[in-house]
Amino acid sequence: MYAEAPQTFEEMLEPFPAEVRDIAEWLRALLLSEFPQLDEHIYGGAKIANALYSIGGTERVAVGIQPGLRYVKFFLHDPEHLPETVFKLEGKGKHMRHIKLDAIPDSGRADIVRLATAPISRRL
């Protein structure tokens, strides 16, 4: 997928369809406007990459964005502290769950902010 590991958010999105790029850019803009204290770091290699957002150091990840061919995964840490949501939380990991966004949600903006607030506020 990547000739070299991406170093920027834009490089991470480059190989994906326009619809996926739009969703990821929308989600990133929402996160950074609502939570300006987040630090963004791009991780990945030749096959997969993601943007992880932390507070107080790279080991304190709160949320993440991972583009795919058909949707964007939005990762949320601390699943036991996440509020109820209209989105389907997926994954079985002990430390994280994700939702899949295949479009920019018309009315889900507030719900995404509520979901992100739980792990972010635990790192402040």
Coordinates of N, CA and C in Angstrom, one line a residue:
M1 N 0.8 -1.2 0.0 CA 0.0 0.0 0.0 C 0.9 1.3 0.0
Y2 N 1.9 1.3 0.9 CA 2.7 2.5 1.0 C 4.1 2.1 0.5
A3 N 4.8 2.9 -0.3 CA 6.2 2.7 -0.7 C 7.1 2.9 0.5
E4 N 6.8 3.9 1.3 CA 7.5 4.1 2.6 C 6.5 4.4 3.7
A5 N 6.8 4.2 4.9 CA 5.9 4.4 6.0 C 5.5 5.9 6.0
P6 N 4.3 6.2 6.1 CA 3.8 7.6 6.1 C 4.3 8.4 7.3
Q7 N 4.6 9.6 7.1 CA 5.1 10.5 8.2 C 4.1 11.6 8.6
T8 N 3.1 11.8 7.7 CA 2.1 12.9 7.9 C 0.7 12.3 7.7
F9 N -0.3 13.0 8.2 CA -1.6 12.5 8.1 C -2.0 12.5 6.6
E10 N -1.6 13.5 5.9 CA -1.8 13.5 4.4 C -1.2 12.3 3.7
E11 N 0.0 12.0 4.0 CA 0.7 10.8 3.4 C -0.1 9.5 3.8
M12 N -0.6 9.4 5.0 CA -1.3 8.3 5.5 C -2.6 8.1 4.6
L13 N -3.2 9.2 4.3 CA -4.5 9.1 3.5 C -4.3 8.9 2.0
E14 N -3.2 9.2 1.5 CA -2.9 9.3 0.1 C -3.5 8.1 -0.7
P15 N -3.2 6.8 -0.3 CA -3.7 5.7 -1.1 C -5.2 5.4 -1.1
F16 N -5.9 6.1 -0.3 CA -7.3 5.7 -0.1 C -8.3 6.5 -1.0
P17 N -9.5 6.0 -1.2 CA -10.5 6.7 -2.0 C -10.9 8.0 -1.3
A18 N -11.4 8.9 -2.2 CA -11.7 10.3 -1.7 C -12.7 10.2 -0.6
E19 N -13.7 9.3 -0.6 CA -14.7 9.3 0.4 C -14.1 8.9 1.8
V20 N -13.1 8.0 1.8 CA -12.5 7.6 3.0 C -11.6 8.8 3.5
R21 N -10.9 9.4 2.6 CA -10.1 10.6 3.0 C -11.0 11.7 3.6
D22 N -12.1 11.9 3.0 CA -13.0 13.0 3.5 C -13.5 12.7 5.0
I23 N -13.8 11.4 5.2 CA -14.3 11.0 6.6 C -13.1 11.2 7.6
A24 N -12.0 10.7 7.2 CA -10.8 10.8 8.1 C -10.4 12.2 8.4
E25 N -10.5 13.1 7.4 CA -10.2 14.5 7.6 C -11.2 15.2 8.4
W26 N -12.5 14.8 8.2 CA -13.5 15.4 9.1 C -13.4 15.0 10.5
L27 N -13.1 13.7 10.8 CA -12.9 13.2 12.1 C -11.7 13.8 12.8
R28 N -10.6 13.9 12.1 CA -9.4 14.6 12.6 C -9.7 16.1 13.0
A29 N -10.4 16.8 12.1 CA -10.7 18.2 12.3 C -11.6 18.3 13.6
L30 N -12.5 17.4 13.7 CA -13.4 17.4 14.9 C -12.6 17.2 16.1
L31 N -11.8 16.2 16.2 CA -11.0 15.9 17.3 C -10.1 17.0 17.7
L32 N -9.4 17.6 16.8 CA -8.4 18.6 17.1 C -9.1 20.0 17.5
S33 N -10.3 20.2 17.0 CA -11.0 21.4 17.4 C -11.6 21.3 18.7
E34 N -12.2 20.1 19.1 CA -12.8 19.9 20.4 C -11.8 19.6 21.5
F35 N -10.6 19.0 21.1 CA -9.6 18.6 22.1 C -8.2 19.1 21.6
P36 N -8.0 20.4 21.7 CA -6.7 21.0 21.2 C -5.5 20.5 22.0
Q37 N -5.7 19.8 23.1 CA -4.5 19.3 23.9 C -4.0 18.0 23.3
L38 N -4.6 17.4 22.3 CA -4.2 16.2 21.7 C -2.9 16.3 20.9
D39 N -2.0 15.4 21.1 CA -0.8 15.3 20.2 C -1.0 14.2 19.2
E40 N -0.8 14.5 18.0 CA -1.0 13.5 16.9 C 0.4 12.9 16.5
H41 N 0.3 11.6 16.3 CA 1.5 10.8 15.9 C 1.1 9.8 14.8
I42 N 1.8 9.7 13.8 CA 1.5 8.8 12.7 C 2.4 7.5 12.8
Y43 N 1.8 6.4 12.8 CA 2.5 5.1 13.0 C 2.1 4.2 11.8
G44 N 3.0 3.3 11.4 CA 2.7 2.3 10.4 C 3.8 1.9 9.6
G45 N 3.6 1.1 8.6 CA 4.6 0.6 7.7 C 4.1 0.5 6.3
A46 N 4.5 -0.5 5.6 CA 4.2 -0.6 4.2 C 2.7 -1.0 4.0
K47 N 2.1 -1.7 4.9 CA 0.8 -2.2 4.7 C -0.4 -1.4 5.4
I48 N -0.1 -0.9 6.6 CA -1.1 -0.2 7.3 C -0.6 0.9 8.1
A49 N -1.4 2.0 8.3 CA -0.9 3.1 9.1 C -2.1 3.7 9.9
N50 N -1.8 4.4 10.9 CA -2.9 5.0 11.7 C -2.3 6.3 12.4
A51 N -3.3 7.1 12.8 CA -2.9 8.3 13.5 C -3.4 8.1 15.0
L52 N -2.5 8.2 15.9 CA -2.8 8.0 17.3 C -2.7 9.4 18.0
Y53 N -3.7 9.6 18.9 CA -3.8 10.9 19.6 C -3.6 10.7 21.1
S54 N -2.6 11.3 21.7 CA -2.3 11.1 23.1 C -2.2 12.5 23.8
I55 N -2.1 12.3 25.1 CA -2.0 13.5 26.0 C -0.9 13.1 27.0
G56 N 0.1 13.9 27.1 CA 1.2 13.7 28.1 C 2.2 12.6 27.7
G57 N 2.3 12.3 26.5 CA 3.3 11.3 26.0 C 2.7 10.3 25.1
T58 N 3.5 9.8 24.3 CA 3.1 8.8 23.2 C 2.5 7.5 23.8
E59 N 2.9 7.2 25.1 CA 2.3 6.0 25.7 C 0.9 6.2 26.3
R60 N 0.4 7.4 26.2 CA -0.9 7.8 26.8 C -1.9 8.0 25.7
V61 N -2.1 7.1 24.8 CA -3.0 7.2 23.7 C -4.4 7.1 24.2
A62 N -5.2 8.0 23.6 CA -6.7 8.1 24.0 C -7.5 7.6 22.9
V63 N -7.3 8.1 21.6 CA -8.1 7.8 20.5 C -7.2 7.6 19.3
G64 N -7.7 7.0 18.2 CA -6.9 6.8 17.0 C -7.8 6.8 15.7
I65 N -7.2 7.1 14.6 CA -7.9 7.0 13.3 C -7.1 6.1 12.4
Q66 N -7.8 5.2 11.8 CA -7.2 4.3 10.8 C -8.0 4.2 9.5
P67 N -7.5 4.7 8.4 CA -8.3 4.6 7.2 C -8.2 3.2 6.6
G68 N -9.3 2.8 5.9 CA -9.4 1.6 5.2 C -9.9 1.8 3.8
L69 N -10.1 0.8 3.0 CA -10.6 0.9 1.7 C -12.0 1.3 1.6
R70 N -12.9 0.9 2.6 CA -14.3 1.2 2.6 C -14.8 2.1 3.7
Y71 N -14.0 2.2 4.8 CA -14.4 3.0 6.0 C -13.2 3.4 6.8
V72 N -13.5 4.2 7.8 CA -12.4 4.7 8.7 C -12.8 4.1 10.1
K73 N -11.8 3.5 10.7 CA -11.9 3.0 12.1 C -11.5 4.2 13.0
F74 N -12.4 4.4 14.0 CA -12.1 5.4 15.0 C -12.0 4.6 16.3
F75 N -10.7 4.5 16.8 CA -10.4 3.8 18.0 C -10.5 4.6 19.3
L76 N -11.1 3.9 20.3 CA -11.3 4.6 21.6 C -10.8 3.7 22.7
H77 N -9.9 4.2 23.5 CA -9.3 3.5 24.6 C -10.3 3.5 25.8
D78 N -10.0 2.7 26.8 CA -10.7 2.6 28.0 C -12.2 2.2 27.8
P79 N -12.4 1.1 27.1 CA -13.8 0.7 26.8 C -14.8 0.6 27.9
E80 N -14.3 0.3 29.1 CA -15.1 0.2 30.3 C -15.7 1.5 30.7
H81 N -15.1 2.6 30.2 CA -15.6 3.9 30.6 C -16.4 4.6 29.5
L82 N -16.6 4.0 28.4 CA -17.3 4.6 27.3 C -18.8 4.7 27.6
P83 N -19.4 5.9 27.2 CA -20.8 6.0 27.4 C -21.6 5.2 26.4
E84 N -22.9 5.1 26.6 CA -23.8 4.5 25.6 C -23.7 5.3 24.3
T85 N -23.9 4.7 23.2 CA -23.7 5.4 21.9 C -24.7 4.8 20.9
V86 N -25.0 5.6 19.9 CA -25.8 5.1 18.7 C -24.9 4.3 17.8
F87 N -23.6 4.4 17.9 CA -22.7 3.7 17.0 C -22.4 2.3 17.6
K88 N -22.1 1.4 16.7 CA -21.8 0.0 17.1 C -20.3 0.0 17.5
L89 N -20.1 -0.3 18.8 CA -18.7 -0.5 19.2 C -18.2 -1.9 18.9
E90 N -17.1 -2.0 18.2 CA -16.6 -3.3 17.8 C -15.2 -3.6 18.5
G91 N -14.9 -4.8 18.4 CA -13.6 -5.3 19.0 C -13.7 -5.9 20.3
K92 N -12.8 -6.8 20.6 CA -12.8 -7.5 21.9 C -11.6 -7.3 22.8
G93 N -10.8 -6.3 22.4 CA -9.6 -6.0 23.1 C -9.9 -5.5 24.5
K94 N -8.9 -5.7 25.4 CA -9.1 -5.3 26.8 C -9.0 -3.8 27.0
H95 N -8.3 -3.1 26.1 CA -8.0 -1.7 26.2 C -8.6 -0.8 25.2
M96 N -9.3 -1.3 24.2 CA -9.8 -0.5 23.1 C -10.9 -1.1 22.4
R97 N -11.8 -0.2 21.9 CA -12.9 -0.6 20.9 C -12.8 0.4 19.8
H98 N -13.6 0.1 18.7 CA -13.6 1.0 17.6 C -15.0 1.0 17.0
I99 N -15.2 2.1 16.3 CA -16.4 2.2 15.4 C -16.0 2.4 14.0
K100 N -16.8 2.0 13.1 CA -16.5 2.1 11.7 C -17.4 3.2 11.1
L101 N -16.7 4.2 10.4 CA -17.5 5.3 9.8 C -17.3 5.1 8.3
D102 N -18.4 4.8 7.6 CA -18.4 4.7 6.2 C -19.0 6.0 5.5
A103 N -19.3 6.9 6.3 CA -19.8 8.2 5.8 C -19.6 9.2 7.0
I104 N -19.6 10.5 6.7 CA -19.6 11.5 7.7 C -21.0 11.5 8.3
P105 N -21.1 11.2 9.6 CA -22.5 11.1 10.2 C -23.2 12.4 10.3
D106 N -24.5 12.4 9.8 CA -25.3 13.6 9.8 C -25.6 14.1 11.2
S107 N -25.9 13.2 12.1 CA -26.3 13.7 13.4 C -25.4 13.1 14.5
G108 N -24.3 12.4 14.2 CA -23.5 11.8 15.2 C -22.3 12.5 15.7
R109 N -22.2 13.8 15.3 CA -21.1 14.6 15.8 C -21.0 14.7 17.3
A110 N -22.1 15.0 17.9 CA -22.1 15.1 19.4 C -21.8 13.8 20.1
D111 N -22.3 12.7 19.5 CA -22.0 11.4 20.1 C -20.5 11.0 19.9
I112 N -19.9 11.3 18.8 CA -18.5 11.1 18.7 C -17.7 11.9 19.7
V113 N -18.1 13.1 19.9 CA -17.4 14.0 20.9 C -17.6 13.4 22.3
R114 N -18.8 12.9 22.6 CA -19.0 12.3 23.9 C -18.1 11.0 24.1
L115 N -18.1 10.2 23.0 CA -17.3 9.0 23.1 C -15.8 9.3 23.3
A116 N -15.3 10.3 22.6 CA -13.9 10.7 22.7 C -13.6 11.3 24.1
T117 N -14.5 12.0 24.6 CA -14.3 12.7 25.9 C -13.9 11.7 27.0
A118 N -14.5 10.5 27.0 CA -14.2 9.5 28.1 C -12.7 9.2 28.2
P119 N -12.1 8.7 27.1 CA -10.7 8.4 27.3 C -9.7 9.6 27.3
I120 N -10.2 10.7 26.7 CA -9.3 11.9 26.7 C -9.3 12.5 28.1
S121 N -10.5 12.6 28.8 CA -10.5 13.2 30.1 C -9.8 12.3 31.1
R122 N -9.6 11.0 30.9 CA -8.9 10.2 31.8 C -7.4 10.4 31.7
R123 N -6.9 11.1 30.7 CA -5.5 11.4 30.5 C -5.1 12.8 30.8
L124 N -6.1 13.6 31.2 CA -5.8 15.0 31.6 C -5.2 15.1 33.0

